[in-house]
Amino acid sequence: MTDEDYHLYTAYLMAGDKIRGRHGFRIPALVMEQWERQGYAVLRTNTLARHYGVGRKTMWRTIQAAINAGFIHEIGRTAEGKAMYIPCFERGREWQASREMRASGSH
């Protein structure tokens, strides 16, 4: 991993804190981890809900919030019909640019 990738990934994960819901910040990390391994992520709502101790509908809304906020993007479906997601690193770039602006005192 290059330094540039490290900073981009870190910024993306930090920006994920803005996603609505108690577990919203987890979605970018889950997607990024699976994407890094296999080129896409599959978010199994029931499994995630059980793991984090929330209802399936709550987890579905959390995933939708990540999509609506532009943190993840659906790229297709698996043979089983499950949505495949990729991270949208642009959110990390935006977060980093905003942070740099604040640090320089510009508004």
mmCIF file of C-alpha atoms in Angstrom:
data_model
loop_
_atom_site.group_PDB
_atom_site.id
_atom_site.type_symbol
_atom_site.label_atom_id
_atom_site.label_comp_id
_atom_site.label_asym_id
_atom_site.label_seq_id
_atom_site.Cartn_x
_atom_site.Cartn_y
_atom_site.Cartn_z
ATOM 1 C CA MET A 1 0.000 0.000 0.000
ATOM 2 C CA THR A 2 1.364 3.382 -0.952
ATOM 3 C CA ASP A 3 1.329 6.386 1.385
ATOM 4 C CA GLU A 4 -1.185 8.035 -0.930
ATOM 5 C CA ASP A 5 -3.542 5.038 -0.682
ATOM 6 C CA TYR A 6 -3.120 4.948 3.093
ATOM 7 C CA HIS A 7 -4.092 8.623 3.415
ATOM 8 C CA LEU A 8 -7.030 8.216 1.040
ATOM 9 C CA TYR A 9 -8.356 5.155 2.870
ATOM 10 C CA THR A 10 -7.926 6.830 6.245
ATOM 11 C CA ALA A 11 -9.731 9.972 5.074
ATOM 12 C CA TYR A 12 -12.552 7.843 3.665
ATOM 13 C CA LEU A 13 -12.990 6.026 6.961
ATOM 14 C CA MET A 14 -12.856 9.262 8.961
ATOM 15 C CA ALA A 15 -15.480 10.848 6.709
ATOM 16 C CA GLY A 16 -17.725 7.817 7.261
ATOM 17 C CA ASP A 17 -18.430 9.126 10.734
ATOM 18 C CA LYS A 18 -20.952 11.463 9.067
ATOM 19 C CA ILE A 19 -23.289 8.643 7.996
ATOM 20 C CA ARG A 20 -26.616 8.632 9.775
ATOM 21 C CA GLY A 21 -27.297 5.892 12.299
ATOM 22 C CA ARG A 22 -25.572 4.360 15.274
ATOM 23 C CA HIS A 23 -23.609 1.963 13.065
ATOM 24 C CA GLY A 24 -23.310 4.123 9.958
ATOM 25 C CA PHE A 25 -19.582 4.627 10.371
ATOM 26 C CA ARG A 26 -19.075 0.859 10.110
ATOM 27 C CA ILE A 27 -20.435 0.511 6.582
ATOM 28 C CA PRO A 28 -17.521 2.207 4.729
ATOM 29 C CA ALA A 29 -15.026 0.079 6.667
ATOM 30 C CA LEU A 30 -16.897 -3.138 5.892
ATOM 31 C CA VAL A 31 -17.181 -2.268 2.204
ATOM 32 C CA MET A 32 -13.567 -1.167 1.929
ATOM 33 C CA GLU A 33 -12.289 -4.355 3.589
ATOM 34 C CA GLN A 34 -14.238 -6.664 1.278
ATOM 35 C CA TRP A 35 -13.473 -4.501 -1.775
ATOM 36 C CA GLU A 36 -9.757 -4.731 -0.998
ATOM 37 C CA ARG A 37 -9.981 -8.547 -0.850
ATOM 38 C CA GLN A 38 -12.358 -9.335 -3.724
ATOM 39 C CA GLY A 39 -13.074 -6.170 -5.708
ATOM 40 C CA TYR A 40 -16.569 -5.647 -4.274
ATOM 41 C CA ALA A 41 -18.505 -6.050 -1.025
ATOM 42 C CA VAL A 42 -21.709 -7.898 -0.216
ATOM 43 C CA LEU A 43 -23.515 -6.561 2.846
ATOM 44 C CA ARG A 44 -25.756 -9.249 4.282
ATOM 45 C CA THR A 45 -28.341 -7.273 6.221
ATOM 46 C CA ASN A 46 -29.451 -10.131 8.468
ATOM 47 C CA THR A 47 -25.895 -11.103 9.396
ATOM 48 C CA LEU A 48 -24.842 -7.515 10.119
ATOM 49 C CA ALA A 49 -27.992 -6.822 12.132
ATOM 50 C CA ARG A 50 -27.421 -9.901 14.258
ATOM 51 C CA HIS A 51 -23.728 -9.088 14.728
ATOM 52 C CA TYR A 52 -24.360 -5.498 15.844
ATOM 53 C CA GLY A 53 -27.500 -6.236 17.848
ATOM 54 C CA VAL A 54 -29.995 -4.252 15.780
ATOM 55 C CA GLY A 55 -33.000 -5.169 13.676
ATOM 56 C CA ARG A 56 -32.722 -6.101 10.018
ATOM 57 C CA LYS A 57 -34.717 -3.038 9.001
ATOM 58 C CA THR A 58 -32.443 -0.756 11.030
ATOM 59 C CA MET A 59 -29.380 -2.212 9.326
ATOM 60 C CA TRP A 60 -31.038 -1.890 5.916
ATOM 61 C CA ARG A 61 -31.697 1.812 6.655
ATOM 62 C CA THR A 62 -28.073 2.246 7.749
ATOM 63 C CA ILE A 63 -26.818 0.770 4.471
ATOM 64 C CA GLN A 64 -29.242 2.989 2.537
ATOM 65 C CA ALA A 65 -27.930 6.017 4.448
ATOM 66 C CA ALA A 66 -24.382 5.125 3.324
ATOM 67 C CA ILE A 67 -25.590 4.869 -0.279
ATOM 68 C CA ASN A 68 -27.547 8.129 -0.092
ATOM 69 C CA ALA A 69 -24.585 9.933 1.488
ATOM 70 C CA GLY A 70 -22.421 8.771 -1.422
ATOM 71 C CA PHE A 71 -20.049 6.545 0.567
ATOM 72 C CA ILE A 72 -20.817 3.303 -1.244
ATOM 73 C CA HIS A 73 -22.097 2.543 -4.718
ATOM 74 C CA GLU A 74 -23.859 -0.547 -6.041
ATOM 75 C CA ILE A 75 -22.088 -1.993 -9.083
ATOM 76 C CA GLY A 76 -24.261 -5.001 -9.797
ATOM 77 C CA ARG A 77 -25.618 -8.212 -8.340
ATOM 78 C CA THR A 78 -24.099 -11.574 -7.468
ATOM 79 C CA ALA A 79 -25.451 -14.783 -8.995
ATOM 80 C CA GLU A 80 -27.590 -15.074 -5.829
ATOM 81 C CA GLY A 81 -29.041 -11.603 -6.415
ATOM 82 C CA LYS A 82 -27.138 -9.846 -3.593
ATOM 83 C CA ALA A 83 -26.046 -6.266 -4.215
ATOM 84 C CA MET A 84 -22.330 -5.735 -4.802
ATOM 85 C CA TYR A 85 -20.863 -2.474 -3.480
ATOM 86 C CA ILE A 86 -17.661 -0.513 -3.897
ATOM 87 C CA PRO A 87 -16.347 2.366 -1.789
ATOM 88 C CA CYS A 88 -16.675 5.918 -3.142
ATOM 89 C CA PHE A 89 -13.339 7.405 -2.136
ATOM 90 C CA GLU A 90 -14.421 10.843 -3.327
ATOM 91 C CA ARG A 91 -16.013 11.321 0.120
ATOM 92 C CA GLY A 92 -12.578 10.833 1.676
ATOM 93 C CA ARG A 93 -11.035 13.349 -0.709
ATOM 94 C CA GLU A 94 -13.753 15.864 0.182
ATOM 95 C CA TRP A 95 -13.222 15.290 3.899
ATOM 96 C CA GLN A 96 -9.457 15.743 3.507
ATOM 97 C CA ALA A 97 -9.864 18.951 1.477
ATOM 98 C CA SER A 98 -12.252 20.356 4.087
ATOM 99 C CA ARG A 99 -9.841 19.455 6.863
ATOM 100 C CA GLU A 100 -6.937 21.131 5.053
ATOM 101 C CA MET A 101 -9.027 24.261 4.471
ATOM 102 C CA ARG A 102 -9.908 24.469 8.172
ATOM 103 C CA ALA A 103 -6.254 23.945 9.135
ATOM 104 C CA SER A 104 -5.109 26.751 6.853
ATOM 105 C CA GLY A 105 -7.725 29.114 8.230
ATOM 106 C CA SER A 106 -9.530 29.479 4.891
ATOM 107 C CA HIS A 107 -13.311 29.298 4.725
#
